[in-house]
Amino acid sequence: MIRASCSIILLQLFGASSVGRAFTITEQHSSRPAFSLSAHTSTSDNELSASTAPSRRQFGSAALLASASIMSSLALPEPSFAAPSELIDVYFGCGCFWHVQHEFVEAEKKILGRPGGDLTARAGYAGGIAGADAGRVCYHNGRNIADYGKLGHGEVVGLKIPPSAFPGFAEEYFKLFDKNGLRPDQAGDRGLEYRNLVGFPGGAKSEYSQMLIDASKRTGDKVDFSKGKGDDPDARSMVFVMDSNEFPFFV
């Protein structure tokens, strides 16, 4: 935006013929129309004897006035990482979701440069055949209402990311496993609620499945994969690949 404004200022002061190629190209990328100033021709003897080039002070004053006028009418665009239509919903499960959520919050900051207000990593549930109970999926509770474990779900972290960023997030996921393909809480949290699973649109038939396998190889090739069928068991060194369209993310 600043480069375009400088281009416009120079055009105002000297005319288009005095501006170099770089400014001309920059101006073509501007969404604002080019400004024009009519040339002022003087016929007085004093004015003819004076230098036709503006002094440094004249240039600075004119530039400041033109810049103030232009910048006051130009609105800086809000930062945007990707339009909502360009994002995909994915989820990753690897034991208890609290530590997994932390890792993916950090991944959003590192890979996408997202500030706190734009983070999307949320703890939730996925992978159960039953789906939701009366529209609800809940953590373990004394009244056993829509208990996620009884519905067949595993603990996961859901995110909204650009498709091109998926390989990077997949690599962060595989870094959670040790050299034997075991998750950090393998000896503690057990049961289908803590199984390893990854969900994305299309599941095993999607192009993302090959990206997932490639990311696994780049990070040590520590786990095996199986197409998730829902209510899958907690198997060591096994990651179930889920179709998020069939097995959506619940929060």
PDB file of C-alpha atoms in Angstrom:
ATOM      1  CA  MET A   1       0.000   0.000   0.000  1.00  0.00           C
ATOM      2  CA  ILE A   2       2.866   2.416   0.875  1.00  0.00           C
ATOM      3  CA  ARG A   3       4.698   1.710  -2.379  1.00  0.00           C
ATOM      4  CA  ALA A   4       1.555   2.411  -4.382  1.00  0.00           C
ATOM      5  CA  SER A   5       1.086   5.706  -2.533  1.00  0.00           C
ATOM      6  CA  CYS A   6       4.681   6.771  -3.269  1.00  0.00           C
ATOM      7  CA  SER A   7       4.031   6.036  -6.921  1.00  0.00           C
ATOM      8  CA  ILE A   8       0.950   8.215  -6.943  1.00  0.00           C
ATOM      9  CA  ILE A   9       2.825  11.055  -5.195  1.00  0.00           C
ATOM     10  CA  LEU A  10       5.574  10.999  -7.806  1.00  0.00           C
ATOM     11  CA  LEU A  11       3.026  10.955 -10.590  1.00  0.00           C
ATOM     12  CA  GLN A  12       1.384  14.005  -9.095  1.00  0.00           C
ATOM     13  CA  LEU A  13       4.617  15.919  -8.730  1.00  0.00           C
ATOM     14  CA  PHE A  14       6.405  15.106 -11.958  1.00  0.00           C
ATOM     15  CA  GLY A  15       3.997  13.440 -14.345  1.00  0.00           C
ATOM     16  CA  ALA A  16       3.940   9.864 -15.573  1.00  0.00           C
ATOM     17  CA  SER A  17       6.923  10.295 -17.915  1.00  0.00           C
ATOM     18  CA  SER A  18       9.265  11.008 -14.988  1.00  0.00           C
ATOM     19  CA  VAL A  19       8.445   7.841 -13.035  1.00  0.00           C
ATOM     20  CA  GLY A  20      10.503   4.699 -13.490  1.00  0.00           C
ATOM     21  CA  ARG A  21       9.290   1.201 -14.409  1.00  0.00           C
ATOM     22  CA  ALA A  22       9.137  -0.082 -10.864  1.00  0.00           C
ATOM     23  CA  PHE A  23       6.660   2.613  -9.850  1.00  0.00           C
ATOM     24  CA  THR A  24       4.604   2.101 -12.991  1.00  0.00           C
ATOM     25  CA  ILE A  25       4.213  -1.618 -12.266  1.00  0.00           C
ATOM     26  CA  THR A  26       3.358  -0.987  -8.651  1.00  0.00           C
ATOM     27  CA  GLU A  27       0.726   1.524  -9.653  1.00  0.00           C
ATOM     28  CA  GLN A  28      -0.872  -1.024 -11.984  1.00  0.00           C
ATOM     29  CA  HIS A  29      -1.403  -3.273  -8.986  1.00  0.00           C
ATOM     30  CA  SER A  30      -3.219  -0.526  -7.114  1.00  0.00           C
ATOM     31  CA  SER A  31      -6.994  -0.694  -6.978  1.00  0.00           C
ATOM     32  CA  ARG A  32      -7.269   3.089  -6.999  1.00  0.00           C
ATOM     33  CA  PRO A  33      -7.381   5.101 -10.257  1.00  0.00           C
ATOM     34  CA  ALA A  34      -4.335   7.114 -11.193  1.00  0.00           C
ATOM     35  CA  PHE A  35      -4.331  10.711 -10.019  1.00  0.00           C
ATOM     36  CA  SER A  36      -3.594  13.483 -12.504  1.00  0.00           C
ATOM     37  CA  LEU A  37      -2.458  17.067 -12.137  1.00  0.00           C
ATOM     38  CA  SER A  38      -2.661  19.606 -14.916  1.00  0.00           C
ATOM     39  CA  ALA A  39       0.676  21.253 -15.733  1.00  0.00           C
ATOM     40  CA  HIS A  40       0.960  24.923 -14.772  1.00  0.00           C
ATOM     41  CA  THR A  41       2.838  27.042 -17.323  1.00  0.00           C
ATOM     42  CA  SER A  42       4.135  30.436 -16.225  1.00  0.00           C
ATOM     43  CA  THR A  43       5.004  33.297 -18.621  1.00  0.00           C
ATOM     44  CA  SER A  44       6.478  35.806 -16.182  1.00  0.00           C
ATOM     45  CA  ASP A  45      10.159  36.702 -16.526  1.00  0.00           C
ATOM     46  CA  ASN A  46      10.866  35.867 -12.856  1.00  0.00           C
ATOM     47  CA  GLU A  47       9.268  32.464 -13.107  1.00  0.00           C
ATOM     48  CA  LEU A  48      11.047  31.680 -16.391  1.00  0.00           C
ATOM     49  CA  SER A  49      14.393  32.522 -14.840  1.00  0.00           C
ATOM     50  CA  ALA A  50      13.796  30.257 -11.866  1.00  0.00           C
ATOM     51  CA  SER A  51      14.706  26.553 -11.987  1.00  0.00           C
ATOM     52  CA  THR A  52      11.847  24.421 -13.216  1.00  0.00           C
ATOM     53  CA  ALA A  53      12.839  21.538 -10.882  1.00  0.00           C
ATOM     54  CA  PRO A  54      11.227  21.776  -7.419  1.00  0.00           C
ATOM     55  CA  SER A  55      13.525  22.383  -4.461  1.00  0.00           C
ATOM     56  CA  ARG A  56      14.031  19.699  -1.789  1.00  0.00           C
ATOM     57  CA  ARG A  57      11.801  21.681   0.594  1.00  0.00           C
ATOM     58  CA  GLN A  58       9.102  22.071  -2.065  1.00  0.00           C
ATOM     59  CA  PHE A  59       9.275  18.370  -2.849  1.00  0.00           C
ATOM     60  CA  GLY A  60       8.975  17.426   0.822  1.00  0.00           C
ATOM     61  CA  SER A  61       6.036  19.739   1.474  1.00  0.00           C
ATOM     62  CA  ALA A  62       4.141  18.590  -1.599  1.00  0.00           C
ATOM     63  CA  ALA A  63       4.851  14.950  -0.830  1.00  0.00           C
ATOM     64  CA  LEU A  64       3.580  15.262   2.735  1.00  0.00           C
ATOM     65  CA  LEU A  65       0.387  16.984   1.626  1.00  0.00           C
ATOM     66  CA  ALA A  66      -0.253  14.468  -1.130  1.00  0.00           C
ATOM     67  CA  SER A  67       0.557  11.537   1.138  1.00  0.00           C
ATOM     68  CA  ALA A  68      -1.793  12.775   3.860  1.00  0.00           C
ATOM     69  CA  SER A  69      -4.590  13.213   1.340  1.00  0.00           C
ATOM     70  CA  ILE A  70      -4.069   9.805  -0.228  1.00  0.00           C
ATOM     71  CA  MET A  71      -3.553   7.805   2.958  1.00  0.00           C
ATOM     72  CA  SER A  72      -6.645   9.311   4.570  1.00  0.00           C
ATOM     73  CA  SER A  73      -8.743   7.854   1.764  1.00  0.00           C
ATOM     74  CA  LEU A  74      -7.065   4.445   1.631  1.00  0.00           C
ATOM     75  CA  ALA A  75      -8.221   1.745   4.050  1.00  0.00           C
ATOM     76  CA  LEU A  76      -5.630  -0.878   4.975  1.00  0.00           C
ATOM     77  CA  PRO A  77      -7.017  -4.407   4.454  1.00  0.00           C
ATOM     78  CA  GLU A  78      -7.525  -6.673   7.452  1.00  0.00           C
ATOM     79  CA  PRO A  79      -4.983  -9.524   7.659  1.00  0.00           C
ATOM     80  CA  SER A  80      -6.366 -12.800   6.376  1.00  0.00           C
ATOM     81  CA  PHE A  81      -4.712 -16.208   6.345  1.00  0.00           C
ATOM     82  CA  ALA A  82      -7.295 -17.945   4.184  1.00  0.00           C
ATOM     83  CA  ALA A  83     -10.931 -17.465   3.340  1.00  0.00           C
ATOM     84  CA  PRO A  84     -13.273 -19.862   5.191  1.00  0.00           C
ATOM     85  CA  SER A  85     -14.058 -21.640   1.905  1.00  0.00           C
ATOM     86  CA  GLU A  86     -10.354 -22.422   1.486  1.00  0.00           C
ATOM     87  CA  LEU A  87     -10.022 -24.205   4.841  1.00  0.00           C
ATOM     88  CA  ILE A  88     -10.600 -27.881   5.561  1.00  0.00           C
ATOM     89  CA  ASP A  89     -11.719 -29.493   8.818  1.00  0.00           C
ATOM     90  CA  VAL A  90      -9.280 -32.067  10.189  1.00  0.00           C
ATOM     91  CA  TYR A  91      -8.760 -33.759  13.530  1.00  0.00           C
ATOM     92  CA  PHE A  92      -5.957 -35.653  15.244  1.00  0.00           C
ATOM     93  CA  GLY A  93      -6.173 -38.088  18.154  1.00  0.00           C
ATOM     94  CA  CYS A  94      -3.259 -39.417  20.188  1.00  0.00           C
ATOM     95  CA  GLY A  95      -4.289 -40.259  23.731  1.00  0.00           C
ATOM     96  CA  CYS A  96      -5.547 -37.561  26.103  1.00  0.00           C
ATOM     97  CA  PHE A  97      -6.558 -34.503  24.097  1.00  0.00           C
ATOM     98  CA  TRP A  98      -5.187 -31.835  26.451  1.00  0.00           C
ATOM     99  CA  HIS A  99      -1.519 -32.255  25.562  1.00  0.00           C
ATOM    100  CA  VAL A 100      -2.449 -32.784  21.891  1.00  0.00           C
ATOM    101  CA  GLN A 101      -4.365 -29.503  21.837  1.00  0.00           C
ATOM    102  CA  HIS A 102      -1.335 -27.669  23.209  1.00  0.00           C
ATOM    103  CA  GLU A 103       0.907 -29.103  20.492  1.00  0.00           C
ATOM    104  CA  PHE A 104      -1.474 -28.074  17.721  1.00  0.00           C
ATOM    105  CA  VAL A 105      -1.961 -24.594  19.131  1.00  0.00           C
ATOM    106  CA  GLU A 106       1.801 -24.220  18.847  1.00  0.00           C
ATOM    107  CA  ALA A 107       1.693 -25.713  15.340  1.00  0.00           C
ATOM    108  CA  GLU A 108      -0.902 -23.150  14.217  1.00  0.00           C
ATOM    109  CA  LYS A 109       1.360 -20.370  15.451  1.00  0.00           C
ATOM    110  CA  LYS A 110       4.486 -21.838  13.857  1.00  0.00           C
ATOM    111  CA  ILE A 111       3.130 -23.089  10.525  1.00  0.00           C
ATOM    112  CA  LEU A 112       0.399 -20.541   9.810  1.00  0.00           C
ATOM    113  CA  GLY A 113       1.564 -17.608  11.914  1.00  0.00           C
ATOM    114  CA  ARG A 114      -1.846 -17.363  13.524  1.00  0.00           C
ATOM    115  CA  PRO A 115      -2.196 -14.995  16.501  1.00  0.00           C
ATOM    116  CA  GLY A 116      -4.164 -16.025  19.579  1.00  0.00           C
ATOM    117  CA  GLY A 117      -7.494 -14.747  18.315  1.00  0.00           C
ATOM    118  CA  ASP A 118      -7.288 -16.825  15.113  1.00  0.00           C
ATOM    119  CA  LEU A 119      -6.393 -20.184  16.658  1.00  0.00           C
ATOM    120  CA  THR A 120      -8.799 -23.024  15.803  1.00  0.00           C
ATOM    121  CA  ALA A 121      -7.440 -26.030  17.772  1.00  0.00           C
ATOM    122  CA  ARG A 122     -10.268 -27.354  19.953  1.00  0.00           C
ATOM    123  CA  ALA A 123     -10.525 -30.444  22.123  1.00  0.00           C
ATOM    124  CA  GLY A 124     -13.396 -32.726  21.135  1.00  0.00           C
ATOM    125  CA  TYR A 125     -14.479 -36.189  20.050  1.00  0.00           C
ATOM    126  CA  ALA A 126     -14.750 -38.259  16.861  1.00  0.00           C
ATOM    127  CA  GLY A 127     -14.782 -41.768  15.459  1.00  0.00           C
ATOM    128  CA  GLY A 128     -17.924 -43.267  16.972  1.00  0.00           C
ATOM    129  CA  ILE A 129     -20.611 -44.941  14.893  1.00  0.00           C
ATOM    130  CA  ALA A 130     -23.427 -43.639  17.096  1.00  0.00           C
ATOM    131  CA  GLY A 131     -22.575 -40.012  16.391  1.00  0.00           C
ATOM    132  CA  ALA A 132     -24.325 -37.752  18.898  1.00  0.00           C
ATOM    133  CA  ASP A 133     -26.962 -38.587  21.486  1.00  0.00           C
ATOM    134  CA  ALA A 134     -29.823 -36.111  21.080  1.00  0.00           C
ATOM    135  CA  GLY A 135     -27.303 -33.715  19.516  1.00  0.00           C
ATOM    136  CA  ARG A 136     -24.831 -34.054  22.391  1.00  0.00           C
ATOM    137  CA  VAL A 137     -21.447 -35.662  22.950  1.00  0.00           C
ATOM    138  CA  CYS A 138     -20.137 -35.164  26.485  1.00  0.00           C
ATOM    139  CA  TYR A 139     -17.144 -35.984  28.631  1.00  0.00           C
ATOM    140  CA  HIS A 140     -17.509 -38.688  31.299  1.00  0.00           C
ATOM    141  CA  ASN A 141     -20.149 -37.567  33.774  1.00  0.00           C
ATOM    142  CA  GLY A 142     -21.986 -38.959  36.773  1.00  0.00           C
ATOM    143  CA  ARG A 143     -25.325 -39.069  34.983  1.00  0.00           C
ATOM    144  CA  ASN A 144     -23.890 -40.926  31.976  1.00  0.00           C
ATOM    145  CA  ILE A 145     -25.459 -38.457  29.570  1.00  0.00           C
ATOM    146  CA  ALA A 146     -24.102 -38.794  26.013  1.00  0.00           C
ATOM    147  CA  ASP A 147     -20.816 -40.191  27.366  1.00  0.00           C
ATOM    148  CA  TYR A 148     -18.328 -40.015  24.485  1.00  0.00           C
ATOM    149  CA  GLY A 149     -16.735 -43.348  25.368  1.00  0.00           C
ATOM    150  CA  LYS A 150     -20.053 -45.176  25.328  1.00  0.00           C
ATOM    151  CA  LEU A 151     -20.790 -43.552  21.964  1.00  0.00           C
ATOM    152  CA  GLY A 152     -17.561 -45.042  20.590  1.00  0.00           C
ATOM    153  CA  HIS A 153     -15.649 -41.774  20.205  1.00  0.00           C
ATOM    154  CA  GLY A 154     -11.989 -41.077  20.785  1.00  0.00           C
ATOM    155  CA  GLU A 155     -10.487 -37.882  22.171  1.00  0.00           C
ATOM    156  CA  VAL A 156      -9.245 -35.676  19.330  1.00  0.00           C
ATOM    157  CA  VAL A 157      -8.266 -32.102  18.502  1.00  0.00           C
ATOM    158  CA  GLY A 158     -10.069 -30.461  15.596  1.00  0.00           C
ATOM    159  CA  LEU A 159      -8.635 -27.676  13.427  1.00  0.00           C
ATOM    160  CA  LYS A 160      -9.432 -25.598  10.363  1.00  0.00           C
ATOM    161  CA  ILE A 161      -6.381 -25.327   8.111  1.00  0.00           C
ATOM    162  CA  PRO A 162      -5.508 -24.602   4.462  1.00  0.00           C
ATOM    163  CA  PRO A 163      -5.156 -27.802   2.419  1.00  0.00           C
ATOM    164  CA  SER A 164      -1.560 -26.916   1.553  1.00  0.00           C
ATOM    165  CA  ALA A 165      -0.668 -26.888   5.274  1.00  0.00           C
ATOM    166  CA  PHE A 166      -1.868 -30.433   5.945  1.00  0.00           C
ATOM    167  CA  PRO A 167       1.551 -32.119   5.455  1.00  0.00           C
ATOM    168  CA  GLY A 168       3.108 -29.813   8.033  1.00  0.00           C
ATOM    169  CA  PHE A 169       0.407 -30.535  10.610  1.00  0.00           C
ATOM    170  CA  ALA A 170       0.682 -34.263   9.901  1.00  0.00           C
ATOM    171  CA  GLU A 171       4.400 -34.109  10.660  1.00  0.00           C
ATOM    172  CA  GLU A 172       3.670 -32.385  13.981  1.00  0.00           C
ATOM    173  CA  TYR A 173       1.250 -35.201  14.770  1.00  0.00           C
ATOM    174  CA  PHE A 174       3.787 -37.966  14.174  1.00  0.00           C
ATOM    175  CA  LYS A 175       6.319 -36.190  16.364  1.00  0.00           C
ATOM    176  CA  LEU A 176       4.035 -37.068  19.278  1.00  0.00           C
ATOM    177  CA  PHE A 177       4.985 -40.757  18.974  1.00  0.00           C
ATOM    178  CA  ASP A 178       8.228 -42.251  20.250  1.00  0.00           C
ATOM    179  CA  LYS A 179      10.589 -44.311  18.110  1.00  0.00           C
ATOM    180  CA  ASN A 180       8.432 -47.410  18.651  1.00  0.00           C
ATOM    181  CA  GLY A 181       5.226 -45.700  17.625  1.00  0.00           C
ATOM    182  CA  LEU A 182       3.918 -45.366  21.174  1.00  0.00           C
ATOM    183  CA  ARG A 183       2.123 -42.243  22.337  1.00  0.00           C
ATOM    184  CA  PRO A 184       3.244 -40.383  25.499  1.00  0.00           C
ATOM    185  CA  ASP A 185       0.437 -41.747  27.699  1.00  0.00           C
ATOM    186  CA  GLN A 186       0.457 -45.287  26.249  1.00  0.00           C
ATOM    187  CA  ALA A 187       1.029 -46.901  29.654  1.00  0.00           C
ATOM    188  CA  GLY A 188      -1.578 -44.787  31.387  1.00  0.00           C
ATOM    189  CA  ASP A 189      -4.662 -43.847  29.369  1.00  0.00           C
ATOM    190  CA  ARG A 190      -6.056 -46.945  27.687  1.00  0.00           C
ATOM    191  CA  GLY A 191      -9.195 -47.891  25.818  1.00  0.00           C
ATOM    192  CA  LEU A 192     -10.888 -46.822  22.609  1.00  0.00           C
ATOM    193  CA  GLU A 193     -11.329 -43.294  23.985  1.00  0.00           C
ATOM    194  CA  TYR A 194      -7.552 -42.816  23.620  1.00  0.00           C
ATOM    195  CA  ARG A 195      -6.897 -44.557  20.304  1.00  0.00           C
ATOM    196  CA  ASN A 196      -4.848 -42.937  17.558  1.00  0.00           C
ATOM    197  CA  LEU A 197      -6.920 -41.512  14.752  1.00  0.00           C
ATOM    198  CA  VAL A 198      -6.729 -38.827  12.066  1.00  0.00           C
ATOM    199  CA  GLY A 199      -9.762 -37.474  10.236  1.00  0.00           C
ATOM    200  CA  PHE A 200     -10.057 -35.430   7.037  1.00  0.00           C
ATOM    201  CA  PRO A 201     -12.509 -35.148   4.116  1.00  0.00           C
ATOM    202  CA  GLY A 202     -12.582 -38.378   2.092  1.00  0.00           C
ATOM    203  CA  GLY A 203     -10.578 -40.452   4.561  1.00  0.00           C
ATOM    204  CA  ALA A 204      -8.468 -43.259   3.094  1.00  0.00           C
ATOM    205  CA  LYS A 205      -9.714 -42.504  -0.436  1.00  0.00           C
ATOM    206  CA  SER A 206      -8.627 -38.866  -0.236  1.00  0.00           C
ATOM    207  CA  GLU A 207      -5.428 -37.307  -1.543  1.00  0.00           C
ATOM    208  CA  TYR A 208      -4.684 -36.379   2.069  1.00  0.00           C
ATOM    209  CA  SER A 209      -4.149 -40.050   2.949  1.00  0.00           C
ATOM    210  CA  GLN A 210      -1.002 -40.173   0.798  1.00  0.00           C
ATOM    211  CA  MET A 211       0.150 -36.879   2.335  1.00  0.00           C
ATOM    212  CA  LEU A 212      -0.343 -38.495   5.751  1.00  0.00           C
ATOM    213  CA  ILE A 213       1.749 -41.536   4.823  1.00  0.00           C
ATOM    214  CA  ASP A 214       4.497 -39.366   3.335  1.00  0.00           C
ATOM    215  CA  ALA A 215       4.605 -37.249   6.494  1.00  0.00           C
ATOM    216  CA  SER A 216       4.911 -40.426   8.559  1.00  0.00           C
ATOM    217  CA  LYS A 217       7.902 -41.553   6.494  1.00  0.00           C
ATOM    218  CA  ARG A 218       9.592 -38.164   6.875  1.00  0.00           C
ATOM    219  CA  THR A 219       9.303 -38.416  10.659  1.00  0.00           C
ATOM    220  CA  GLY A 220      10.641 -41.949  11.138  1.00  0.00           C
ATOM    221  CA  ASP A 221       7.927 -44.251   9.758  1.00  0.00           C
ATOM    222  CA  LYS A 222       6.931 -45.263  13.304  1.00  0.00           C
ATOM    223  CA  VAL A 223       3.265 -46.290  12.895  1.00  0.00           C
ATOM    224  CA  ASP A 224       0.954 -48.338  10.717  1.00  0.00           C
ATOM    225  CA  PHE A 225      -2.377 -47.243   9.257  1.00  0.00           C
ATOM    226  CA  SER A 226      -5.818 -48.749   8.986  1.00  0.00           C
ATOM    227  CA  LYS A 227      -9.060 -47.473   7.508  1.00  0.00           C
ATOM    228  CA  GLY A 228     -11.285 -46.436  10.390  1.00  0.00           C
ATOM    229  CA  LYS A 229     -14.655 -48.171  10.510  1.00  0.00           C
ATOM    230  CA  GLY A 230     -15.937 -46.493  13.655  1.00  0.00           C
ATOM    231  CA  ASP A 231     -15.715 -47.643  17.298  1.00  0.00           C
ATOM    232  CA  ASP A 232     -12.189 -48.839  16.511  1.00  0.00           C
ATOM    233  CA  PRO A 233     -10.027 -50.326  19.287  1.00  0.00           C
ATOM    234  CA  ASP A 234      -6.974 -48.863  20.947  1.00  0.00           C
ATOM    235  CA  ALA A 235      -4.148 -50.570  19.066  1.00  0.00           C
ATOM    236  CA  ARG A 236      -0.462 -49.885  19.676  1.00  0.00           C
ATOM    237  CA  SER A 237       1.445 -48.164  16.879  1.00  0.00           C
ATOM    238  CA  MET A 238      -1.725 -48.055  14.775  1.00  0.00           C
ATOM    239  CA  VAL A 239      -3.414 -44.917  13.406  1.00  0.00           C
ATOM    240  CA  PHE A 240      -6.983 -45.159  12.147  1.00  0.00           C
ATOM    241  CA  VAL A 241      -7.721 -42.962   9.137  1.00  0.00           C
ATOM    242  CA  MET A 242     -11.237 -41.556   9.308  1.00  0.00           C
ATOM    243  CA  ASP A 243     -13.449 -39.870   6.739  1.00  0.00           C
ATOM    244  CA  SER A 244     -14.508 -36.705   8.545  1.00  0.00           C
ATOM    245  CA  ASN A 245     -17.613 -36.510   6.366  1.00  0.00           C
ATOM    246  CA  GLU A 246     -18.785 -39.849   7.759  1.00  0.00           C
ATOM    247  CA  PHE A 247     -17.271 -39.448  11.224  1.00  0.00           C
ATOM    248  CA  PRO A 248     -17.449 -35.723  12.040  1.00  0.00           C
ATOM    249  CA  PHE A 249     -15.829 -33.818  14.852  1.00  0.00           C
ATOM    250  CA  PHE A 250     -17.914 -33.114  17.971  1.00  0.00           C
ATOM    251  CA  VAL A 251     -17.159 -30.537  20.610  1.00  0.00           C
TER     252      VAL A 251
END
